[in-house]
JSON list of C-alpha atoms and ligand atoms in Angstrom, two decimals:
[
{"chain": "A", "resi": 1, "resn": "MET", "atom": "CA", "xyz": [15.31, 14.26, 12.44]},
{"chain": "A", "resi": 2, "resn": "ARG", "atom": "CA", "xyz": [12.06, 13.51, 9.91]},
{"chain": "A", "resi": 3, "resn": "LEU", "atom": "CA", "xyz": [11.61, 9.93, 9.99]},
{"chain": "A", "resi": 4, "resn": "LEU", "atom": "CA", "xyz": [9.02, 7.65, 8.77]},
{"chain": "A", "resi": 5, "resn": "PHE", "atom": "CA", "xyz": [8.19, 4.13, 10.02]},
{"chain": "A", "resi": 6, "resn": "ILE", "atom": "CA", "xyz": [6.69, 1.51, 8.04]},
{"chain": "A", "resi": 7, "resn": "GLY", "atom": "CA", "xyz": [5.83, -1.81, 9.24]},
{"chain": "A", "resi": 8, "resn": "PRO", "atom": "CA", "xyz": [3.09, -4.77, 8.78]},
{"chain": "A", "resi": 9, "resn": "PRO", "atom": "CA", "xyz": [0.19, -4.58, 11.21]},
{"chain": "A", "resi": 10, "resn": "GLY", "atom": "CA", "xyz": [0.82, -6.25, 14.31]},
{"chain": "A", "resi": 11, "resn": "ALA", "atom": "CA", "xyz": [4.66, -5.63, 14.13]},
{"chain": "A", "resi": 12, "resn": "GLY", "atom": "CA", "xyz": [4.73, -3.11, 16.97]},
{"chain": "A", "resi": 13, "resn": "LYS", "atom": "CA", "xyz": [5.33, -0.32, 14.79]},
{"chain": "A", "resi": 14, "resn": "GLY", "atom": "CA", "xyz": [2.87, 2.40, 16.40]},
{"chain": "A", "resi": 15, "resn": "THR", "atom": "CA", "xyz": [4.23, 1.30, 19.78]},
{"chain": "A", "resi": 16, "resn": "GLN", "atom": "CA", "xyz": [7.89, 1.65, 18.53]},
{"chain": "A", "resi": 17, "resn": "ALA", "atom": "CA", "xyz": [6.95, 5.17, 16.79]},
{"chain": "A", "resi": 18, "resn": "GLY", "atom": "CA", "xyz": [5.87, 6.28, 20.41]},
{"chain": "A", "resi": 19, "resn": "LYS", "atom": "CA", "xyz": [8.70, 4.98, 22.26]},
{"chain": "A", "resi": 20, "resn": "VAL", "atom": "CA", "xyz": [11.46, 6.19, 19.69]},
{"chain": "A", "resi": 21, "resn": "ALA", "atom": "CA", "xyz": [9.70, 9.66, 19.27]},
{"chain": "A", "resi": 22, "resn": "ALA", "atom": "CA", "xyz": [9.86, 9.95, 23.23]},
{"chain": "A", "resi": 23, "resn": "ARG", "atom": "CA", "xyz": [13.35, 9.11, 23.48]},
{"chain": "A", "resi": 24, "resn": "LEU", "atom": "CA", "xyz": [14.30, 11.54, 20.60]},
{"chain": "A", "resi": 25, "resn": "GLY", "atom": "CA", "xyz": [12.25, 14.41, 22.01]},
{"chain": "A", "resi": 26, "resn": "ILE", "atom": "CA", "xyz": [10.18, 14.65, 18.89]},
{"chain": "A", "resi": 27, "resn": "PRO", "atom": "CA", "xyz": [6.32, 14.17, 18.30]},
{"chain": "A", "resi": 28, "resn": "HIS", "atom": "CA", "xyz": [5.04, 10.95, 17.06]},
{"chain": "A", "resi": 29, "resn": "VAL", "atom": "CA", "xyz": [2.60, 11.81, 14.13]},
{"chain": "A", "resi": 30, "resn": "SER", "atom": "CA", "xyz": [0.25, 8.85, 13.43]},
{"chain": "A", "resi": 31, "resn": "THR", "atom": "CA", "xyz": [-2.59, 9.89, 11.08]},
{"chain": "A", "resi": 32, "resn": "GLY", "atom": "CA", "xyz": [-4.66, 6.94, 12.21]},
{"chain": "A", "resi": 33, "resn": "GLU", "atom": "CA", "xyz": [-4.41, 8.08, 15.72]},
{"chain": "A", "resi": 34, "resn": "MET", "atom": "CA", "xyz": [-5.26, 11.83, 14.72]},
{"chain": "A", "resi": 35, "resn": "PHE", "atom": "CA", "xyz": [-8.30, 10.60, 12.93]},
{"chain": "A", "resi": 36, "resn": "ARG", "atom": "CA", "xyz": [-9.58, 8.45, 15.75]},
{"chain": "A", "resi": 37, "resn": "ASP", "atom": "CA", "xyz": [-9.04, 11.23, 17.87]},
{"chain": "A", "resi": 38, "resn": "HIS", "atom": "CA", "xyz": [-11.33, 13.68, 15.58]},
{"chain": "A", "resi": 39, "resn": "VAL", "atom": "CA", "xyz": [-13.92, 10.78, 15.74]},
{"chain": "A", "resi": 40, "resn": "ALA", "atom": "CA", "xyz": [-14.08, 10.64, 19.31]},
{"chain": "A", "resi": 41, "resn": "ARG", "atom": "CA", "xyz": [-14.25, 14.31, 19.75]},
{"chain": "A", "resi": 42, "resn": "ASP", "atom": "CA", "xyz": [-16.81, 14.33, 17.21]},
{"chain": "A", "resi": 43, "resn": "THR", "atom": "CA", "xyz": [-15.09, 17.32, 15.36]},
{"chain": "A", "resi": 44, "resn": "ASP", "atom": "CA", "xyz": [-16.25, 18.12, 11.65]},
{"chain": "A", "resi": 45, "resn": "LEU", "atom": "CA", "xyz": [-13.54, 16.41, 10.59]},
{"chain": "A", "resi": 46, "resn": "GLY", "atom": "CA", "xyz": [-14.34, 13.36, 12.49]},
{"chain": "A", "resi": 47, "resn": "LYS", "atom": "CA", "xyz": [-17.83, 13.49, 11.28]},
{"chain": "A", "resi": 48, "resn": "GLN", "atom": "CA", "xyz": [-16.51, 13.48, 7.66]},
{"chain": "A", "resi": 49, "resn": "VAL", "atom": "CA", "xyz": [-14.20, 10.75, 8.23]},
{"chain": "A", "resi": 50, "resn": "LYS", "atom": "CA", "xyz": [-16.17, 8.31, 10.83]},
{"chain": "A", "resi": 51, "resn": "ALA", "atom": "CA", "xyz": [-18.02, 6.40, 8.11]},
{"chain": "A", "resi": 52, "resn": "ILE", "atom": "CA", "xyz": [-14.89, 5.98, 5.83]},
{"chain": "A", "resi": 53, "resn": "MET", "atom": "CA", "xyz": [-12.74, 4.39, 8.61]},
{"chain": "A", "resi": 54, "resn": "GLU", "atom": "CA", "xyz": [-15.51, 2.26, 9.88]},
{"chain": "A", "resi": 55, "resn": "ALA", "atom": "CA", "xyz": [-15.71, 0.67, 6.22]},
{"chain": "A", "resi": 56, "resn": "GLY", "atom": "CA", "xyz": [-11.71, 0.44, 6.31]},
{"chain": "A", "resi": 57, "resn": "ASP", "atom": "CA", "xyz": [-11.19, 2.89, 3.54]},
{"chain": "A", "resi": 58, "resn": "TYR", "atom": "CA", "xyz": [-8.54, 5.48, 3.04]},
{"chain": "A", "resi": 59, "resn": "VAL", "atom": "CA", "xyz": [-9.65, 8.96, 3.76]},
{"chain": "A", "resi": 60, "resn": "PRO", "atom": "CA", "xyz": [-9.35, 11.25, 0.70]},
{"chain": "A", "resi": 61, "resn": "ASP", "atom": "CA", "xyz": [-5.94, 12.55, 0.29]},
{"chain": "A", "resi": 62, "resn": "GLU", "atom": "CA", "xyz": [-6.97, 16.13, 0.14]},
{"chain": "A", "resi": 63, "resn": "VAL", "atom": "CA", "xyz": [-8.17, 15.80, 3.89]},
{"chain": "A", "resi": 64, "resn": "THR", "atom": "CA", "xyz": [-5.34, 13.52, 5.11]},
{"chain": "A", "resi": 65, "resn": "VAL", "atom": "CA", "xyz": [-2.69, 15.66, 3.40]},
{"chain": "A", "resi": 66, "resn": "ALA", "atom": "CA", "xyz": [-4.31, 19.05, 4.86]},
{"chain": "A", "resi": 67, "resn": "MET", "atom": "CA", "xyz": [-4.44, 17.50, 8.11]},
{"chain": "A", "resi": 68, "resn": "LEU", "atom": "CA", "xyz": [-0.97, 16.12, 8.02]},
{"chain": "A", "resi": 69, "resn": "SER", "atom": "CA", "xyz": [0.38, 19.48, 6.80]},
{"chain": "A", "resi": 70, "resn": "GLU", "atom": "CA", "xyz": [-1.18, 21.42, 9.52]},
{"chain": "A", "resi": 71, "resn": "ARG", "atom": "CA", "xyz": [0.16, 19.05, 12.26]},
{"chain": "A", "resi": 72, "resn": "ILE", "atom": "CA", "xyz": [3.98, 18.99, 10.84]},
{"chain": "A", "resi": 73, "resn": "SER", "atom": "CA", "xyz": [3.95, 22.99, 11.00]},
{"chain": "A", "resi": 74, "resn": "GLN", "atom": "CA", "xyz": [3.43, 23.16, 14.62]},
{"chain": "A", "resi": 75, "resn": "PRO", "atom": "CA", "xyz": [6.34, 24.45, 16.58]},
{"chain": "A", "resi": 76, "resn": "ASP", "atom": "CA", "xyz": [6.71, 20.96, 18.27]},
{"chain": "A", "resi": 77, "resn": "ALA", "atom": "CA", "xyz": [7.75, 19.54, 14.84]},
{"chain": "A", "resi": 78, "resn": "GLU", "atom": "CA", "xyz": [10.33, 22.16, 13.84]},
{"chain": "A", "resi": 79, "resn": "GLY", "atom": "CA", "xyz": [12.95, 19.63, 15.26]},
{"chain": "A", "resi": 80, "resn": "GLY", "atom": "CA", "xyz": [11.47, 16.59, 13.31]},
{"chain": "A", "resi": 81, "resn": "TYR", "atom": "CA", "xyz": [8.90, 14.07, 13.88]},
{"chain": "A", "resi": 82, "resn": "ILE", "atom": "CA", "xyz": [8.11, 10.40, 13.34]},
{"chain": "A", "resi": 83, "resn": "LEU", "atom": "CA", "xyz": [5.73, 9.75, 10.57]},
{"chain": "A", "resi": 84, "resn": "ASP", "atom": "CA", "xyz": [3.56, 6.53, 11.12]},
{"chain": "A", "resi": 85, "resn": "GLY", "atom": "CA", "xyz": [0.77, 5.75, 8.57]},
{"chain": "A", "resi": 86, "resn": "PHE", "atom": "CA", "xyz": [1.34, 8.64, 6.11]},
{"chain": "A", "resi": 87, "resn": "PRO", "atom": "CA", "xyz": [2.44, 8.17, 3.27]},
{"chain": "A", "resi": 88, "resn": "ARG", "atom": "CA", "xyz": [0.73, 5.01, 2.13]},
{"chain": "A", "resi": 89, "resn": "THR", "atom": "CA", "xyz": [0.60, 5.41, -1.51]},
{"chain": "A", "resi": 90, "resn": "GLU", "atom": "CA", "xyz": [2.61, 6.77, -4.16]},
{"chain": "A", "resi": 91, "resn": "ALA", "atom": "CA", "xyz": [0.37, 10.04, -4.52]},
{"chain": "A", "resi": 92, "resn": "GLN", "atom": "CA", "xyz": [0.99, 10.53, -1.02]},
{"chain": "A", "resi": 93, "resn": "VAL", "atom": "CA", "xyz": [4.63, 10.36, -1.21]},
{"chain": "A", "resi": 94, "resn": "ALA", "atom": "CA", "xyz": [4.56, 12.94, -4.01]},
{"chain": "A", "resi": 95, "resn": "ALA", "atom": "CA", "xyz": [2.22, 15.40, -1.70]},
{"chain": "A", "resi": 96, "resn": "LEU", "atom": "CA", "xyz": [4.81, 14.58, 1.21]},
{"chain": "A", "resi": 97, "resn": "ASP", "atom": "CA", "xyz": [7.59, 15.69, -1.24]},
{"chain": "A", "resi": 98, "resn": "ASP", "atom": "CA", "xyz": [5.51, 19.09, -2.05]},
{"chain": "A", "resi": 99, "resn": "LEU", "atom": "CA", "xyz": [5.26, 19.64, 1.69]},
{"chain": "A", "resi": 100, "resn": "LEU", "atom": "CA", "xyz": [8.93, 19.07, 2.59]},
{"chain": "A", "resi": 101, "resn": "GLY", "atom": "CA", "xyz": [10.60, 20.44, -0.48]},
{"chain": "A", "resi": 102, "resn": "ASP", "atom": "CA", "xyz": [14.29, 19.42, -0.52]},
{"chain": "A", "resi": 103, "resn": "GLN", "atom": "CA", "xyz": [14.49, 18.95, 2.93]},
{"chain": "A", "resi": 104, "resn": "GLY", "atom": "CA", "xyz": [12.73, 15.68, 3.02]},
{"chain": "A", "resi": 105, "resn": "LEU", "atom": "CA", "xyz": [12.72, 12.72, 4.97]},
{"chain": "A", "resi": 106, "resn": "ASP", "atom": "CA", "xyz": [16.03, 11.86, 6.62]},
{"chain": "A", "resi": 107, "resn": "ARG", "atom": "CA", "xyz": [15.48, 8.13, 7.02]},
{"chain": "A", "resi": 108, "resn": "VAL", "atom": "CA", "xyz": [12.88, 5.42, 6.48]},
{"chain": "A", "resi": 109, "resn": "VAL", "atom": "CA", "xyz": [12.67, 2.72, 9.11]},
{"chain": "A", "resi": 110, "resn": "VAL", "atom": "CA", "xyz": [11.31, -0.40, 7.51]},
{"chain": "A", "resi": 111, "resn": "PHE", "atom": "CA", "xyz": [10.33, -3.15, 10.16]},
{"chain": "A", "resi": 112, "resn": "ASP", "atom": "CA", "xyz": [11.65, -6.31, 8.81]},
{"chain": "A", "resi": 113, "resn": "VAL", "atom": "CA", "xyz": [9.48, -9.12, 9.97]},
{"chain": "A", "resi": 114, "resn": "ASP", "atom": "CA", "xyz": [9.42, -12.60, 9.10]},
{"chain": "A", "resi": 115, "resn": "GLU", "atom": "CA", "xyz": [5.88, -13.55, 8.28]},
{"chain": "A", "resi": 116, "resn": "ASP", "atom": "CA", "xyz": [5.98, -16.99, 10.10]},
{"chain": "A", "resi": 117, "resn": "GLU", "atom": "CA", "xyz": [7.25, -15.50, 12.96]},
{"chain": "A", "resi": 118, "resn": "LEU", "atom": "CA", "xyz": [4.56, -12.58, 12.92]},
{"chain": "A", "resi": 119, "resn": "VAL", "atom": "CA", "xyz": [1.81, -15.25, 12.56]},
{"chain": "A", "resi": 120, "resn": "ASP", "atom": "CA", "xyz": [3.13, -17.12, 15.58]},
{"chain": "A", "resi": 121, "resn": "ARG", "atom": "CA", "xyz": [3.48, -14.20, 17.65]},
{"chain": "A", "resi": 122, "resn": "LEU", "atom": "CA", "xyz": [-0.06, -12.94, 16.83]},
{"chain": "A", "resi": 123, "resn": "LEU", "atom": "CA", "xyz": [-1.51, -16.23, 17.31]},
{"chain": "A", "resi": 124, "resn": "ALA", "atom": "CA", "xyz": [0.17, -16.21, 20.98]},
{"chain": "A", "resi": 125, "resn": "ARG", "atom": "CA", "xyz": [-1.63, -13.09, 21.50]},
{"chain": "A", "resi": 126, "resn": "GLY", "atom": "CA", "xyz": [-5.01, -14.88, 21.17]},
{"chain": "A", "resi": 127, "resn": "ARG", "atom": "CA", "xyz": [-7.19, -12.14, 19.56]},
{"chain": "A", "resi": 128, "resn": "ALA", "atom": "CA", "xyz": [-10.31, -13.38, 18.19]},
{"chain": "A", "resi": 129, "resn": "ASP", "atom": "CA", "xyz": [-9.73, -11.58, 14.83]},
{"chain": "A", "resi": 130, "resn": "ASP", "atom": "CA", "xyz": [-6.36, -13.23, 14.41]},
{"chain": "A", "resi": 131, "resn": "THR", "atom": "CA", "xyz": [-6.36, -16.21, 12.57]},
{"chain": "A", "resi": 132, "resn": "GLU", "atom": "CA", "xyz": [-3.44, -17.64, 10.54]},
{"chain": "A", "resi": 133, "resn": "GLU", "atom": "CA", "xyz": [-5.62, -16.96, 7.51]},
{"chain": "A", "resi": 134, "resn": "THR", "atom": "CA", "xyz": [-6.60, -13.18, 8.29]},
{"chain": "A", "resi": 135, "resn": "ILE", "atom": "CA", "xyz": [-2.83, -12.34, 9.65]},
{"chain": "A", "resi": 136, "resn": "ARG", "atom": "CA", "xyz": [-1.54, -13.82, 6.42]},
{"chain": "A", "resi": 137, "resn": "ALA", "atom": "CA", "xyz": [-4.11, -12.02, 4.43]},
{"chain": "A", "resi": 138, "resn": "ARG", "atom": "CA", "xyz": [-3.36, -8.61, 5.99]},
{"chain": "A", "resi": 139, "resn": "PHE", "atom": "CA", "xyz": [0.43, -9.33, 5.69]},
{"chain": "A", "resi": 140, "resn": "GLY", "atom": "CA", "xyz": [0.18, -10.00, 1.89]},
{"chain": "A", "resi": 141, "resn": "ILE", "atom": "CA", "xyz": [-1.98, -6.62, 1.43]},
{"chain": "A", "resi": 142, "resn": "TYR", "atom": "CA", "xyz": [0.71, -4.72, 3.38]},
{"chain": "A", "resi": 143, "resn": "GLN", "atom": "CA", "xyz": [3.43, -5.97, 1.30]},
{"chain": "A", "resi": 144, "resn": "GLU", "atom": "CA", "xyz": [1.61, -5.03, -1.99]},
{"chain": "A", "resi": 145, "resn": "GLN", "atom": "CA", "xyz": [0.69, -1.63, -0.85]},
{"chain": "A", "resi": 146, "resn": "THR", "atom": "CA", "xyz": [3.87, -0.78, 0.81]},
{"chain": "A", "resi": 147, "resn": "GLN", "atom": "CA", "xyz": [6.65, -2.26, -1.92]},
{"chain": "A", "resi": 148, "resn": "PRO", "atom": "CA", "xyz": [6.05, 0.77, -4.03]},
{"chain": "A", "resi": 149, "resn": "LEU", "atom": "CA", "xyz": [7.14, 3.02, -1.36]},
{"chain": "A", "resi": 150, "resn": "LEU", "atom": "CA", "xyz": [9.78, 0.63, -0.35]},
{"chain": "A", "resi": 151, "resn": "ASP", "atom": "CA", "xyz": [11.32, 1.00, -3.85]},
{"chain": "A", "resi": 152, "resn": "ILE", "atom": "CA", "xyz": [10.74, 5.10, -4.24]},
{"chain": "A", "resi": 153, "resn": "TYR", "atom": "CA", "xyz": [12.63, 5.48, -0.65]},
{"chain": "A", "resi": 154, "resn": "GLY", "atom": "CA", "xyz": [15.02, 2.84, -1.41]},
{"chain": "A", "resi": 155, "resn": "GLU", "atom": "CA", "xyz": [16.34, 4.52, -4.64]},
{"chain": "A", "resi": 156, "resn": "ARG", "atom": "CA", "xyz": [16.85, 7.61, -2.49]},
{"chain": "A", "resi": 157, "resn": "GLY", "atom": "CA", "xyz": [18.80, 5.66, -0.17]},
{"chain": "A", "resi": 158, "resn": "LEU", "atom": "CA", "xyz": [16.74, 6.48, 3.02]},
{"chain": "A", "resi": 159, "resn": "ASN", "atom": "CA", "xyz": [15.61, 2.78, 3.93]},
{"chain": "A", "resi": 160, "resn": "VAL", "atom": "CA", "xyz": [17.13, 1.25, 7.18]},
{"chain": "A", "resi": 161, "resn": "PHE", "atom": "CA", "xyz": [15.83, -2.04, 8.03]},
{"chain": "A", "resi": 162, "resn": "VAL", "atom": "CA", "xyz": [15.31, -3.24, 11.67]},
{"chain": "A", "resi": 163, "resn": "ASN", "atom": "CA", "xyz": [14.37, -6.68, 12.96]},
{"chain": "A", "resi": 164, "resn": "GLY", "atom": "CA", "xyz": [10.94, -5.86, 14.41]},
{"chain": "A", "resi": 165, "resn": "LEU", "atom": "CA", "xyz": [10.27, -8.78, 16.77]},
{"chain": "A", "resi": 166, "resn": "GLY", "atom": "CA", "xyz": [11.35, -9.16, 20.41]},
{"chain": "A", "resi": 167, "resn": "GLU", "atom": "CA", "xyz": [10.90, -7.15, 23.51]},
{"chain": "A", "resi": 168, "resn": "VAL", "atom": "CA", "xyz": [9.59, -3.70, 23.23]},
{"chain": "A", "resi": 169, "resn": "GLU", "atom": "CA", "xyz": [12.84, -2.04, 24.82]},
{"chain": "A", "resi": 170, "resn": "GLU", "atom": "CA", "xyz": [15.10, -4.39, 22.85]},
{"chain": "A", "resi": 171, "resn": "VAL", "atom": "CA", "xyz": [13.56, -3.13, 19.46]},
{"chain": "A", "resi": 172, "resn": "SER", "atom": "CA", "xyz": [13.72, 0.54, 20.53]},
{"chain": "A", "resi": 173, "resn": "ASP", "atom": "CA", "xyz": [17.25, 0.16, 21.20]},
{"chain": "A", "resi": 174, "resn": "ARG", "atom": "CA", "xyz": [17.89, -1.64, 17.81]},
{"chain": "A", "resi": 175, "resn": "ILE", "atom": "CA", "xyz": [15.98, 1.29, 16.04]},
{"chain": "A", "resi": 176, "resn": "LEU", "atom": "CA", "xyz": [18.14, 3.99, 17.74]},
{"chain": "A", "resi": 177, "resn": "LEU", "atom": "CA", "xyz": [21.12, 2.18, 16.89]},
{"chain": "A", "resi": 178, "resn": "VAL", "atom": "CA", "xyz": [20.62, 2.39, 13.27]},
{"chain": "A", "resi": 179, "resn": "LEU", "atom": "CA", "xyz": [19.63, 6.16, 13.23]},
{"chain": "A", "resi": 180, "resn": "THR", "atom": "CA", "xyz": [22.89, 7.01, 14.85]},
{"chain": "B", "resi": 1, "resn": "LIG", "atom": "P1", "xyz": [-4.20, 3.16, 10.90]},
{"chain": "B", "resi": 1, "resn": "LIG", "atom": "O1", "xyz": [-4.41, 3.24, 12.29]},
{"chain": "B", "resi": 1, "resn": "LIG", "atom": "O2", "xyz": [-3.04, 3.59, 10.44]},
{"chain": "B", "resi": 1, "resn": "LIG", "atom": "O3", "xyz": [-4.40, 1.84, 10.34]},
{"chain": "B", "resi": 1, "resn": "LIG", "atom": "O4", "xyz": [-5.36, 4.11, 10.29]},
{"chain": "B", "resi": 1, "resn": "LIG", "atom": "C1", "xyz": [-6.60, 3.97, 10.77]},
{"chain": "B", "resi": 1, "resn": "LIG", "atom": "C2", "xyz": [-7.71, 4.52, 9.69]},
{"chain": "B", "resi": 1, "resn": "LIG", "atom": "O5", "xyz": [-7.39, 6.04, 9.56]},
{"chain": "B", "resi": 1, "resn": "LIG", "atom": "C3", "xyz": [-7.44, 3.89, 8.13]},
{"chain": "B", "resi": 1, "resn": "LIG", "atom": "O6", "xyz": [-8.03, 2.77, 8.09]},
{"chain": "B", "resi": 1, "resn": "LIG", "atom": "C4", "xyz": [-7.86, 4.86, 7.07]},
{"chain": "B", "resi": 1, "resn": "LIG", "atom": "O7", "xyz": [-9.13, 4.94, 6.99]},
{"chain": "B", "resi": 1, "resn": "LIG", "atom": "C5", "xyz": [-7.41, 6.40, 7.92]},
{"chain": "B", "resi": 1, "resn": "LIG", "atom": "N1", "xyz": [-6.09, 6.64, 7.64]},
{"chain": "B", "resi": 1, "resn": "LIG", "atom": "C6", "xyz": [-4.73, 6.78, 8.37]},
{"chain": "B", "resi": 1, "resn": "LIG", "atom": "N2", "xyz": [-3.91, 7.04, 7.60]},
{"chain": "B", "resi": 1, "resn": "LIG", "atom": "C7", "xyz": [-4.14, 7.19, 6.46]},
{"chain": "B", "resi": 1, "resn": "LIG", "atom": "C8", "xyz": [-3.57, 7.59, 5.07]},
{"chain": "B", "resi": 1, "resn": "LIG", "atom": "N3", "xyz": [-2.37, 8.07, 5.19]},
{"chain": "B", "resi": 1, "resn": "LIG", "atom": "N4", "xyz": [-4.28, 8.04, 4.14]},
{"chain": "B", "resi": 1, "resn": "LIG", "atom": "C9", "xyz": [-5.88, 7.76, 4.13]},
{"chain": "B", "resi": 1, "resn": "LIG", "atom": "N5", "xyz": [-6.36, 7.11, 5.15]},
{"chain": "B", "resi": 1, "resn": "LIG", "atom": "C10", "xyz": [-5.61, 7.11, 6.06]}
]
């Protein structure tokens, strides 16, 4: 099963992608984690992307798409994978379409999170960079950037919406339920 997880920052998307991937026996493919790993190992790719990531910018598509393409062509990805953090733009959707041909994604799992509940939850976590203002700003940016992707995949009938708030296991169960 080829899946894409889309959700706002702080909604537990990465955690869920990991849990659900383990339960389905398929790899969790997070471009952000892959880049962080390259930076940590100080590889050529890591050297190339470090400053970009520190500035909070997007890595150029040619670099991101090449890395992603190589990853999903590995034997462990033959039976499917969960994409997390890619695609993020319409250009990346087109690049993924080129890579996957007509056997594209099976489902797009969209974390449907109420903004006020997300604010309450993140404030309760008590991290210094989580103020109501920064949380709402991140949420707004996410909505702006993600809406075009939701529209594209929605037209293809791929979107499934899952309430992303709750206990970790409970949310994983919900996701698995909508996938079967
Ligand atoms: P994330 O953990 O998904 O927030 O990703 C961390 C950083 O990696 C981002 O701020 C970007 O610099 C880079 N990155 C991850 N995924 C992508 C992507 N699909 N396109 C471009 N840059 C990305």
